[in-house]
Amino acid sequence: MSDLDTLEGDLLRQVSETSDEASLDAVRVAALGKKGSVSELLKTLGAMTPEARKERGPLINGLRDRVQGAIGTRREALAEAALTARLSAERIDVTLPVRDAPEARGRIHPISQVLDEITAIFADMGFAVAEGPDIETDDYNFTALNFPPGHPAREMHDTFFLAPDRNGQRKVLRTHTSPVQIRTMRSQEPPIRVICPGRTYRHDSDQTHTPMFHQVEGLVIDKAANIANLKWVLEEFCRTFFEVDAVKMRFRPSFFPFTEPSAEVDIQCSRKGGEIRFGEGTDWLEILGCGMVHPNVLRNCGLDPDSVQGFAFGMGIDRIAMLKYGMPDLRPFFEADVRWLEHYGFRPLDIPSLVAGLTA
Ligand code: PHE
């Protein structure tokens, strides 16, 4: 056997014995690298006579080509083996249960859900959303709403007062969303059609009252808005909100300083088996206060009661949320208990709309 055959046999065996890309590369460098055994042989060609080169040249080049080819083939085989090993080591068990993504696991608080439902319903009737601050002046919360100073209705509200400021004025945590009526009428020209949802505060706490709660106010002012319009808006709202074909409503005369006439509205329900259902039964449940905006309130906002008029209503969001979703106690609404929220909360991507369904 010639020296070239021996070298080739050696190199090919080394190539076939490699077990990974690193050892294969070591063989390649030892043979074909700058100082590799095959490279050294190639260098000898330069010093040969043309005849000798003609004979040895093809032999050495052939050796180089075959070694190179063997290395390439081995490299592919090793890469394929490595991939196969990785695929079987990193196998995924597709039969495992799927864990919900964070955006599917989070929950929307019932208050936020109900607020979105209310906004969707009134937006469909052409109402915009107006807002005001939680901390109000006595003027916005009472005086401009036609509560005379010292009037007993102020006491009815169990108001939280802030410490007096430099001028001896005491701000209040708003006891209702009605001050937003004043803010809206003082900043916008009629026709006005707004709802004003927000937080409200009264010194009260039991199963159905918390010191902080939520109301939504409605206000419509134009040339002719009347009680018939008010009744239609409220009926339409209740029917859509409680997702029933019809609700019977009862308007009872009542008193609010800022509306005249004023009414409290009950809706018909059944209380069979302790469960409240709407659209059936012979019981009544109070859900809101309303009335025609008092001329004094219009005047307090710079409007002329002889040329514009309108109606307002206000209801407790927490209360109608409890009614709609059968929650017996209001206090857990504000306790931030994740287990409660998981039970009563709503899926974040189910956004209420009249087209897709309020609570699809
Ligand atoms: N602000 C009243 C309350 O909190 C509700 C109401 C609003 C009544 C608008 C009439 C008109 O009880």
JSON list of C-alpha atoms in Angstrom, two decimals, residues 131-346:
[
{"chain": "A", "resi": 131, "resn": "GLU", "atom": "CA", "xyz": [-67.74, 63.70, 34.52]},
{"chain": "A", "resi": 132, "resn": "GLY", "atom": "CA", "xyz": [-66.99, 65.77, 37.59]},
{"chain": "A", "resi": 133, "resn": "PRO", "atom": "CA", "xyz": [-64.69, 65.59, 40.63]},
{"chain": "A", "resi": 134, "resn": "ASP", "atom": "CA", "xyz": [-65.34, 63.45, 43.71]},
{"chain": "A", "resi": 135, "resn": "ILE", "atom": "CA", "xyz": [-64.50, 66.39, 45.99]},
{"chain": "A", "resi": 136, "resn": "GLU", "atom": "CA", "xyz": [-67.11, 69.09, 45.44]},
{"chain": "A", "resi": 137, "resn": "THR", "atom": "CA", "xyz": [-67.89, 72.52, 46.78]},
{"chain": "A", "resi": 138, "resn": "ASP", "atom": "CA", "xyz": [-71.01, 72.97, 48.85]},
{"chain": "A", "resi": 139, "resn": "ASP", "atom": "CA", "xyz": [-72.35, 75.07, 45.95]},
{"chain": "A", "resi": 140, "resn": "TYR", "atom": "CA", "xyz": [-72.20, 72.32, 43.34]},
{"chain": "A", "resi": 141, "resn": "ASN", "atom": "CA", "xyz": [-73.32, 69.53, 45.68]},
{"chain": "A", "resi": 142, "resn": "PHE", "atom": "CA", "xyz": [-76.17, 71.49, 47.32]},
{"chain": "A", "resi": 143, "resn": "THR", "atom": "CA", "xyz": [-76.78, 75.20, 46.80]},
{"chain": "A", "resi": 144, "resn": "ALA", "atom": "CA", "xyz": [-76.84, 75.29, 42.97]},
{"chain": "A", "resi": 145, "resn": "LEU", "atom": "CA", "xyz": [-79.10, 72.23, 43.12]},
{"chain": "A", "resi": 146, "resn": "ASN", "atom": "CA", "xyz": [-81.65, 74.31, 45.00]},
{"chain": "A", "resi": 147, "resn": "PHE", "atom": "CA", "xyz": [-80.91, 73.05, 48.50]},
{"chain": "A", "resi": 148, "resn": "PRO", "atom": "CA", "xyz": [-81.36, 76.26, 50.53]},
{"chain": "A", "resi": 149, "resn": "PRO", "atom": "CA", "xyz": [-78.76, 76.77, 53.30]},
{"chain": "A", "resi": 150, "resn": "GLY", "atom": "CA", "xyz": [-79.89, 74.93, 56.41]},
{"chain": "A", "resi": 151, "resn": "HIS", "atom": "CA", "xyz": [-82.44, 72.89, 54.45]},
{"chain": "A", "resi": 152, "resn": "PRO", "atom": "CA", "xyz": [-83.06, 69.49, 56.13]},
{"chain": "A", "resi": 153, "resn": "ALA", "atom": "CA", "xyz": [-82.42, 67.69, 52.81]},
{"chain": "A", "resi": 154, "resn": "ARG", "atom": "CA", "xyz": [-78.71, 68.41, 53.35]},
{"chain": "A", "resi": 155, "resn": "GLU", "atom": "CA", "xyz": [-78.82, 66.30, 56.48]},
{"chain": "A", "resi": 156, "resn": "MET", "atom": "CA", "xyz": [-80.58, 63.47, 54.64]},
{"chain": "A", "resi": 157, "resn": "HIS", "atom": "CA", "xyz": [-77.41, 62.90, 52.68]},
{"chain": "A", "resi": 158, "resn": "ASP", "atom": "CA", "xyz": [-75.13, 61.92, 55.61]},
{"chain": "A", "resi": 159, "resn": "THR", "atom": "CA", "xyz": [-72.41, 64.07, 54.09]},
{"chain": "A", "resi": 160, "resn": "PHE", "atom": "CA", "xyz": [-68.67, 63.64, 54.61]},
{"chain": "A", "resi": 161, "resn": "PHE", "atom": "CA", "xyz": [-67.21, 67.13, 55.10]},
{"chain": "A", "resi": 162, "resn": "LEU", "atom": "CA", "xyz": [-63.56, 68.02, 54.58]},
{"chain": "A", "resi": 163, "resn": "ALA", "atom": "CA", "xyz": [-61.71, 70.30, 57.05]},
{"chain": "A", "resi": 164, "resn": "PRO", "atom": "CA", "xyz": [-62.50, 74.00, 56.44]},
{"chain": "A", "resi": 165, "resn": "ASP", "atom": "CA", "xyz": [-60.13, 75.81, 54.07]},
{"chain": "A", "resi": 166, "resn": "ARG", "atom": "CA", "xyz": [-58.55, 79.27, 54.66]},
{"chain": "A", "resi": 167, "resn": "ASN", "atom": "CA", "xyz": [-61.86, 80.99, 53.96]},
{"chain": "A", "resi": 168, "resn": "GLY", "atom": "CA", "xyz": [-63.72, 78.72, 56.35]},
{"chain": "A", "resi": 169, "resn": "GLN", "atom": "CA", "xyz": [-65.33, 76.84, 53.43]},
{"chain": "A", "resi": 170, "resn": "ARG", "atom": "CA", "xyz": [-65.85, 73.13, 53.83]},
{"chain": "A", "resi": 171, "resn": "LYS", "atom": "CA", "xyz": [-65.66, 71.01, 50.72]},
{"chain": "A", "resi": 172, "resn": "VAL", "atom": "CA", "xyz": [-67.60, 67.73, 50.65]},
{"chain": "A", "resi": 173, "resn": "LEU", "atom": "CA", "xyz": [-67.22, 64.29, 49.15]},
{"chain": "A", "resi": 174, "resn": "ARG", "atom": "CA", "xyz": [-70.07, 64.51, 46.65]},
{"chain": "A", "resi": 175, "resn": "THR", "atom": "CA", "xyz": [-73.13, 62.76, 48.02]},
{"chain": "A", "resi": 176, "resn": "HIS", "atom": "CA", "xyz": [-74.63, 62.20, 44.57]},
{"chain": "A", "resi": 177, "resn": "THR", "atom": "CA", "xyz": [-73.73, 62.65, 40.90]},
{"chain": "A", "resi": 178, "resn": "SER", "atom": "CA", "xyz": [-76.22, 65.53, 40.55]},
{"chain": "A", "resi": 179, "resn": "PRO", "atom": "CA", "xyz": [-73.46, 68.22, 40.85]},
{"chain": "A", "resi": 180, "resn": "VAL", "atom": "CA", "xyz": [-72.33, 67.05, 37.39]},
{"chain": "A", "resi": 181, "resn": "GLN", "atom": "CA", "xyz": [-75.71, 68.32, 36.12]},
{"chain": "A", "resi": 182, "resn": "ILE", "atom": "CA", "xyz": [-74.66, 71.81, 37.24]},
{"chain": "A", "resi": 183, "resn": "ARG", "atom": "CA", "xyz": [-71.16, 71.49, 35.78]},
{"chain": "A", "resi": 184, "resn": "THR", "atom": "CA", "xyz": [-72.61, 70.36, 32.45]},
{"chain": "A", "resi": 185, "resn": "MET", "atom": "CA", "xyz": [-75.29, 73.07, 32.24]},
{"chain": "A", "resi": 186, "resn": "ARG", "atom": "CA", "xyz": [-72.75, 75.76, 33.16]},
{"chain": "A", "resi": 187, "resn": "SER", "atom": "CA", "xyz": [-70.30, 74.62, 30.47]},
{"chain": "A", "resi": 188, "resn": "GLN", "atom": "CA", "xyz": [-72.50, 73.44, 27.57]},
{"chain": "A", "resi": 189, "resn": "GLU", "atom": "CA", "xyz": [-75.29, 74.98, 25.57]},
{"chain": "A", "resi": 190, "resn": "PRO", "atom": "CA", "xyz": [-78.55, 73.06, 25.23]},
{"chain": "A", "resi": 191, "resn": "PRO", "atom": "CA", "xyz": [-79.50, 70.72, 23.71]},
{"chain": "A", "resi": 192, "resn": "ILE", "atom": "CA", "xyz": [-77.82, 68.59, 26.38]},
{"chain": "A", "resi": 193, "resn": "ARG", "atom": "CA", "xyz": [-78.08, 64.84, 26.60]},
{"chain": "A", "resi": 194, "resn": "VAL", "atom": "CA", "xyz": [-75.56, 63.30, 29.04]},
{"chain": "A", "resi": 195, "resn": "ILE", "atom": "CA", "xyz": [-75.11, 60.56, 31.56]},
{"chain": "A", "resi": 196, "resn": "CYS", "atom": "CA", "xyz": [-72.72, 61.14, 34.46]},
{"chain": "A", "resi": 197, "resn": "PRO", "atom": "CA", "xyz": [-71.46, 57.97, 36.10]},
{"chain": "A", "resi": 198, "resn": "GLY", "atom": "CA", "xyz": [-69.14, 58.13, 39.10]},
{"chain": "A", "resi": 199, "resn": "ARG", "atom": "CA", "xyz": [-68.30, 57.56, 42.73]},
{"chain": "A", "resi": 200, "resn": "THR", "atom": "CA", "xyz": [-70.42, 59.04, 45.47]},
{"chain": "A", "resi": 201, "resn": "TYR", "atom": "CA", "xyz": [-70.06, 59.07, 49.26]},
{"chain": "A", "resi": 202, "resn": "ARG", "atom": "CA", "xyz": [-72.35, 58.93, 52.26]},
{"chain": "A", "resi": 203, "resn": "HIS", "atom": "CA", "xyz": [-71.81, 58.07, 55.89]},
{"chain": "A", "resi": 204, "resn": "ASP", "atom": "CA", "xyz": [-73.68, 54.78, 55.78]},
{"chain": "A", "resi": 205, "resn": "SER", "atom": "CA", "xyz": [-72.71, 51.11, 56.00]},
{"chain": "A", "resi": 206, "resn": "ASP", "atom": "CA", "xyz": [-74.70, 47.87, 56.05]},
{"chain": "A", "resi": 207, "resn": "GLN", "atom": "CA", "xyz": [-75.45, 44.94, 53.77]},
{"chain": "A", "resi": 208, "resn": "THR", "atom": "CA", "xyz": [-76.70, 47.16, 50.95]},
{"chain": "A", "resi": 209, "resn": "HIS", "atom": "CA", "xyz": [-74.90, 50.44, 51.75]},
{"chain": "A", "resi": 210, "resn": "THR", "atom": "CA", "xyz": [-71.20, 51.26, 51.65]},
{"chain": "A", "resi": 211, "resn": "PRO", "atom": "CA", "xyz": [-69.63, 54.67, 52.44]},
{"chain": "A", "resi": 212, "resn": "MET", "atom": "CA", "xyz": [-68.42, 54.85, 48.83]},
{"chain": "A", "resi": 213, "resn": "PHE", "atom": "CA", "xyz": [-70.82, 53.73, 46.13]},
{"chain": "A", "resi": 214, "resn": "HIS", "atom": "CA", "xyz": [-71.61, 54.52, 42.50]},
{"chain": "A", "resi": 215, "resn": "GLN", "atom": "CA", "xyz": [-74.36, 56.44, 40.80]},
{"chain": "A", "resi": 216, "resn": "VAL", "atom": "CA", "xyz": [-75.23, 57.33, 37.27]},
{"chain": "A", "resi": 217, "resn": "GLU", "atom": "CA", "xyz": [-77.02, 60.57, 36.58]},
{"chain": "A", "resi": 218, "resn": "GLY", "atom": "CA", "xyz": [-78.94, 61.37, 33.42]},
{"chain": "A", "resi": 219, "resn": "LEU", "atom": "CA", "xyz": [-79.69, 64.87, 32.17]},
{"chain": "A", "resi": 220, "resn": "VAL", "atom": "CA", "xyz": [-81.62, 66.03, 29.10]},
{"chain": "A", "resi": 221, "resn": "ILE", "atom": "CA", "xyz": [-82.17, 69.73, 28.42]},
{"chain": "A", "resi": 222, "resn": "ASP", "atom": "CA", "xyz": [-83.71, 71.17, 25.29]},
{"chain": "A", "resi": 223, "resn": "LYS", "atom": "CA", "xyz": [-86.79, 73.12, 24.24]},
{"chain": "A", "resi": 224, "resn": "ALA", "atom": "CA", "xyz": [-89.36, 70.41, 24.79]},
{"chain": "A", "resi": 225, "resn": "ALA", "atom": "CA", "xyz": [-87.96, 67.44, 26.77]},
{"chain": "A", "resi": 226, "resn": "ASN", "atom": "CA", "xyz": [-90.86, 66.22, 28.91]},
{"chain": "A", "resi": 227, "resn": "ILE", "atom": "CA", "xyz": [-92.02, 63.53, 31.33]},
{"chain": "A", "resi": 228, "resn": "ALA", "atom": "CA", "xyz": [-93.21, 61.25, 28.55]},
{"chain": "A", "resi": 229, "resn": "ASN", "atom": "CA", "xyz": [-89.68, 61.31, 27.09]},
{"chain": "A", "resi": 230, "resn": "LEU", "atom": "CA", "xyz": [-88.27, 60.61, 30.57]},
{"chain": "A", "resi": 231, "resn": "LYS", "atom": "CA", "xyz": [-90.55, 57.60, 31.02]},
{"chain": "A", "resi": 232, "resn": "TRP", "atom": "CA", "xyz": [-89.64, 56.22, 27.60]},
{"chain": "A", "resi": 233, "resn": "VAL", "atom": "CA", "xyz": [-85.89, 56.61, 28.24]},
{"chain": "A", "resi": 234, "resn": "LEU", "atom": "CA", "xyz": [-86.14, 54.87, 31.63]},
{"chain": "A", "resi": 235, "resn": "GLU", "atom": "CA", "xyz": [-88.31, 52.05, 30.33]},
{"chain": "A", "resi": 236, "resn": "GLU", "atom": "CA", "xyz": [-86.06, 51.50, 27.37]},
{"chain": "A", "resi": 237, "resn": "PHE", "atom": "CA", "xyz": [-83.05, 51.47, 29.67]},
{"chain": "A", "resi": 238, "resn": "CYS", "atom": "CA", "xyz": [-84.53, 48.99, 32.18]},
{"chain": "A", "resi": 239, "resn": "ARG", "atom": "CA", "xyz": [-85.78, 46.64, 29.49]},
{"chain": "A", "resi": 240, "resn": "THR", "atom": "CA", "xyz": [-82.39, 46.57, 27.77]},
{"chain": "A", "resi": 241, "resn": "PHE", "atom": "CA", "xyz": [-80.32, 46.48, 30.94]},
{"chain": "A", "resi": 242, "resn": "PHE", "atom": "CA", "xyz": [-82.25, 43.64, 32.59]},
{"chain": "A", "resi": 243, "resn": "GLU", "atom": "CA", "xyz": [-82.51, 41.86, 29.23]},
{"chain": "A", "resi": 244, "resn": "VAL", "atom": "CA", "xyz": [-86.26, 41.23, 29.41]},
{"chain": "A", "resi": 245, "resn": "ASP", "atom": "CA", "xyz": [-88.98, 41.89, 26.80]},
{"chain": "A", "resi": 246, "resn": "ALA", "atom": "CA", "xyz": [-90.90, 44.31, 29.00]},
{"chain": "A", "resi": 247, "resn": "VAL", "atom": "CA", "xyz": [-90.70, 45.79, 32.49]},
{"chain": "A", "resi": 248, "resn": "LYS", "atom": "CA", "xyz": [-93.58, 47.38, 34.30]},
{"chain": "A", "resi": 249, "resn": "MET", "atom": "CA", "xyz": [-92.57, 50.57, 36.06]},
{"chain": "A", "resi": 250, "resn": "ARG", "atom": "CA", "xyz": [-94.32, 52.57, 38.73]},
{"chain": "A", "resi": 251, "resn": "PHE", "atom": "CA", "xyz": [-93.73, 56.30, 39.23]},
{"chain": "A", "resi": 252, "resn": "ARG", "atom": "CA", "xyz": [-94.37, 57.40, 42.83]},
{"chain": "A", "resi": 253, "resn": "PRO", "atom": "CA", "xyz": [-94.45, 61.10, 43.70]},
{"chain": "A", "resi": 254, "resn": "SER", "atom": "CA", "xyz": [-91.40, 62.07, 45.72]},
{"chain": "A", "resi": 255, "resn": "PHE", "atom": "CA", "xyz": [-89.26, 65.05, 46.64]},
{"chain": "A", "resi": 256, "resn": "PHE", "atom": "CA", "xyz": [-85.85, 66.24, 45.47]},
{"chain": "A", "resi": 257, "resn": "PRO", "atom": "CA", "xyz": [-84.96, 69.95, 45.79]},
{"chain": "A", "resi": 258, "resn": "PHE", "atom": "CA", "xyz": [-83.58, 70.01, 42.23]},
{"chain": "A", "resi": 259, "resn": "THR", "atom": "CA", "xyz": [-86.55, 68.48, 40.39]},
{"chain": "A", "resi": 260, "resn": "GLU", "atom": "CA", "xyz": [-90.22, 69.43, 40.23]},
{"chain": "A", "resi": 261, "resn": "PRO", "atom": "CA", "xyz": [-92.26, 67.34, 39.93]},
{"chain": "A", "resi": 262, "resn": "SER", "atom": "CA", "xyz": [-90.14, 64.52, 41.33]},
{"chain": "A", "resi": 263, "resn": "ALA", "atom": "CA", "xyz": [-90.70, 60.80, 41.34]},
{"chain": "A", "resi": 264, "resn": "GLU", "atom": "CA", "xyz": [-89.20, 57.61, 42.59]},
{"chain": "A", "resi": 265, "resn": "VAL", "atom": "CA", "xyz": [-89.38, 54.71, 40.20]},
{"chain": "A", "resi": 266, "resn": "ASP", "atom": "CA", "xyz": [-90.11, 51.11, 41.14]},
{"chain": "A", "resi": 267, "resn": "ILE", "atom": "CA", "xyz": [-89.87, 48.18, 38.78]},
{"chain": "A", "resi": 268, "resn": "GLN", "atom": "CA", "xyz": [-92.07, 45.14, 38.89]},
{"chain": "A", "resi": 269, "resn": "CYS", "atom": "CA", "xyz": [-90.46, 41.94, 40.11]},
{"chain": "A", "resi": 270, "resn": "SER", "atom": "CA", "xyz": [-91.09, 38.63, 41.74]},
{"chain": "A", "resi": 271, "resn": "ARG", "atom": "CA", "xyz": [-89.30, 37.57, 44.92]},
{"chain": "A", "resi": 272, "resn": "LYS", "atom": "CA", "xyz": [-90.21, 33.89, 44.77]},
{"chain": "A", "resi": 273, "resn": "GLY", "atom": "CA", "xyz": [-87.77, 31.69, 46.69]},
{"chain": "A", "resi": 274, "resn": "GLY", "atom": "CA", "xyz": [-85.71, 34.70, 47.76]},
{"chain": "A", "resi": 275, "resn": "GLU", "atom": "CA", "xyz": [-84.62, 35.32, 44.17]},
{"chain": "A", "resi": 276, "resn": "ILE", "atom": "CA", "xyz": [-85.50, 38.60, 42.50]},
{"chain": "A", "resi": 277, "resn": "ARG", "atom": "CA", "xyz": [-86.73, 38.36, 38.90]},
{"chain": "A", "resi": 278, "resn": "PHE", "atom": "CA", "xyz": [-87.86, 41.17, 36.62]},
{"chain": "A", "resi": 279, "resn": "GLY", "atom": "CA", "xyz": [-90.61, 41.23, 34.05]},
{"chain": "A", "resi": 280, "resn": "GLU", "atom": "CA", "xyz": [-92.87, 39.04, 36.22]},
{"chain": "A", "resi": 281, "resn": "GLY", "atom": "CA", "xyz": [-94.48, 38.87, 39.67]},
{"chain": "A", "resi": 282, "resn": "THR", "atom": "CA", "xyz": [-96.44, 41.34, 41.77]},
{"chain": "A", "resi": 283, "resn": "ASP", "atom": "CA", "xyz": [-93.74, 42.95, 43.92]},
{"chain": "A", "resi": 284, "resn": "TRP", "atom": "CA", "xyz": [-92.10, 46.33, 43.39]},
{"chain": "A", "resi": 285, "resn": "LEU", "atom": "CA", "xyz": [-88.52, 47.39, 43.85]},
{"chain": "A", "resi": 286, "resn": "GLU", "atom": "CA", "xyz": [-87.26, 50.97, 43.96]},
{"chain": "A", "resi": 287, "resn": "ILE", "atom": "CA", "xyz": [-84.39, 51.63, 41.59]},
{"chain": "A", "resi": 288, "resn": "LEU", "atom": "CA", "xyz": [-84.10, 55.35, 40.89]},
{"chain": "A", "resi": 289, "resn": "GLY", "atom": "CA", "xyz": [-85.11, 58.96, 41.47]},
{"chain": "A", "resi": 290, "resn": "CYS", "atom": "CA", "xyz": [-86.05, 61.37, 38.72]},
{"chain": "A", "resi": 291, "resn": "GLY", "atom": "CA", "xyz": [-88.02, 64.47, 37.77]},
{"chain": "A", "resi": 292, "resn": "MET", "atom": "CA", "xyz": [-88.24, 67.60, 35.65]},
{"chain": "A", "resi": 293, "resn": "VAL", "atom": "CA", "xyz": [-85.27, 69.92, 36.29]},
{"chain": "A", "resi": 294, "resn": "HIS", "atom": "CA", "xyz": [-86.38, 72.64, 38.73]},
{"chain": "A", "resi": 295, "resn": "PRO", "atom": "CA", "xyz": [-86.55, 76.18, 37.21]},
{"chain": "A", "resi": 296, "resn": "ASN", "atom": "CA", "xyz": [-84.28, 77.45, 40.01]},
{"chain": "A", "resi": 297, "resn": "VAL", "atom": "CA", "xyz": [-81.59, 74.96, 38.96]},
{"chain": "A", "resi": 298, "resn": "LEU", "atom": "CA", "xyz": [-81.83, 76.14, 35.35]},
{"chain": "A", "resi": 299, "resn": "ARG", "atom": "CA", "xyz": [-81.52, 79.75, 36.53]},
{"chain": "A", "resi": 300, "resn": "ASN", "atom": "CA", "xyz": [-78.54, 78.85, 38.73]},
{"chain": "A", "resi": 301, "resn": "CYS", "atom": "CA", "xyz": [-76.83, 77.64, 35.56]},
{"chain": "A", "resi": 302, "resn": "GLY", "atom": "CA", "xyz": [-77.66, 80.76, 33.54]},
{"chain": "A", "resi": 303, "resn": "LEU", "atom": "CA", "xyz": [-80.47, 79.11, 31.57]},
{"chain": "A", "resi": 304, "resn": "ASP", "atom": "CA", "xyz": [-83.90, 80.61, 31.03]},
{"chain": "A", "resi": 305, "resn": "PRO", "atom": "CA", "xyz": [-86.70, 78.31, 32.29]},
{"chain": "A", "resi": 306, "resn": "ASP", "atom": "CA", "xyz": [-89.07, 79.99, 29.83]},
{"chain": "A", "resi": 307, "resn": "SER", "atom": "CA", "xyz": [-87.07, 78.83, 26.83]},
{"chain": "A", "resi": 308, "resn": "VAL", "atom": "CA", "xyz": [-85.51, 75.51, 27.86]},
{"chain": "A", "resi": 309, "resn": "GLN", "atom": "CA", "xyz": [-86.58, 72.63, 30.05]},
{"chain": "A", "resi": 310, "resn": "GLY", "atom": "CA", "xyz": [-85.61, 69.06, 30.73]},
{"chain": "A", "resi": 311, "resn": "PHE", "atom": "CA", "xyz": [-85.47, 66.04, 32.96]},
{"chain": "A", "resi": 312, "resn": "ALA", "atom": "CA", "xyz": [-82.92, 64.30, 35.16]},
{"chain": "A", "resi": 313, "resn": "PHE", "atom": "CA", "xyz": [-82.64, 60.94, 36.81]},
{"chain": "A", "resi": 314, "resn": "GLY", "atom": "CA", "xyz": [-80.18, 59.23, 39.13]},
{"chain": "A", "resi": 315, "resn": "MET", "atom": "CA", "xyz": [-79.69, 55.64, 40.15]},
{"chain": "A", "resi": 316, "resn": "GLY", "atom": "CA", "xyz": [-77.31, 53.48, 42.14]},
{"chain": "A", "resi": 317, "resn": "ILE", "atom": "CA", "xyz": [-75.03, 51.45, 39.89]},
{"chain": "A", "resi": 318, "resn": "ASP", "atom": "CA", "xyz": [-74.06, 49.03, 42.68]},
{"chain": "A", "resi": 319, "resn": "ARG", "atom": "CA", "xyz": [-77.70, 48.41, 43.43]},
{"chain": "A", "resi": 320, "resn": "ILE", "atom": "CA", "xyz": [-78.71, 47.54, 39.88]},
{"chain": "A", "resi": 321, "resn": "ALA", "atom": "CA", "xyz": [-75.54, 45.41, 39.53]},
{"chain": "A", "resi": 322, "resn": "MET", "atom": "CA", "xyz": [-76.60, 43.43, 42.62]},
{"chain": "A", "resi": 323, "resn": "LEU", "atom": "CA", "xyz": [-80.10, 43.05, 41.22]},
{"chain": "A", "resi": 324, "resn": "LYS", "atom": "CA", "xyz": [-79.04, 41.97, 37.76]},
{"chain": "A", "resi": 325, "resn": "TYR", "atom": "CA", "xyz": [-76.36, 39.51, 38.82]},
{"chain": "A", "resi": 326, "resn": "GLY", "atom": "CA", "xyz": [-77.98, 38.19, 41.99]},
{"chain": "A", "resi": 327, "resn": "MET", "atom": "CA", "xyz": [-75.38, 39.38, 44.49]},
{"chain": "A", "resi": 328, "resn": "PRO", "atom": "CA", "xyz": [-76.81, 39.46, 48.00]},
{"chain": "A", "resi": 329, "resn": "ASP", "atom": "CA", "xyz": [-74.23, 41.67, 49.73]},
{"chain": "A", "resi": 330, "resn": "LEU", "atom": "CA", "xyz": [-72.65, 44.94, 48.57]},
{"chain": "A", "resi": 331, "resn": "ARG", "atom": "CA", "xyz": [-69.64, 44.95, 50.87]},
{"chain": "A", "resi": 332, "resn": "PRO", "atom": "CA", "xyz": [-67.54, 42.32, 49.00]},
{"chain": "A", "resi": 333, "resn": "PHE", "atom": "CA", "xyz": [-67.62, 44.66, 45.97]},
{"chain": "A", "resi": 334, "resn": "PHE", "atom": "CA", "xyz": [-64.96, 46.70, 47.72]},
{"chain": "A", "resi": 335, "resn": "GLU", "atom": "CA", "xyz": [-62.96, 44.03, 49.55]},
{"chain": "A", "resi": 336, "resn": "ALA", "atom": "CA", "xyz": [-60.72, 43.10, 46.60]},
{"chain": "A", "resi": 337, "resn": "ASP", "atom": "CA", "xyz": [-61.02, 39.36, 47.29]},
{"chain": "A", "resi": 338, "resn": "VAL", "atom": "CA", "xyz": [-59.70, 37.57, 44.20]},
{"chain": "A", "resi": 339, "resn": "ARG", "atom": "CA", "xyz": [-61.91, 34.52, 44.82]},
{"chain": "A", "resi": 340, "resn": "TRP", "atom": "CA", "xyz": [-65.02, 36.72, 44.82]},
{"chain": "A", "resi": 341, "resn": "LEU", "atom": "CA", "xyz": [-63.84, 38.46, 41.65]},
{"chain": "A", "resi": 342, "resn": "GLU", "atom": "CA", "xyz": [-63.17, 35.12, 39.96]},
{"chain": "A", "resi": 343, "resn": "HIS", "atom": "CA", "xyz": [-66.73, 34.08, 40.75]},
{"chain": "A", "resi": 344, "resn": "TYR", "atom": "CA", "xyz": [-68.58, 37.31, 39.98]},
{"chain": "A", "resi": 345, "resn": "GLY", "atom": "CA", "xyz": [-66.14, 38.96, 37.54]},
{"chain": "A", "resi": 346, "resn": "PHE", "atom": "CA", "xyz": [-66.52, 39.13, 33.76]}
]
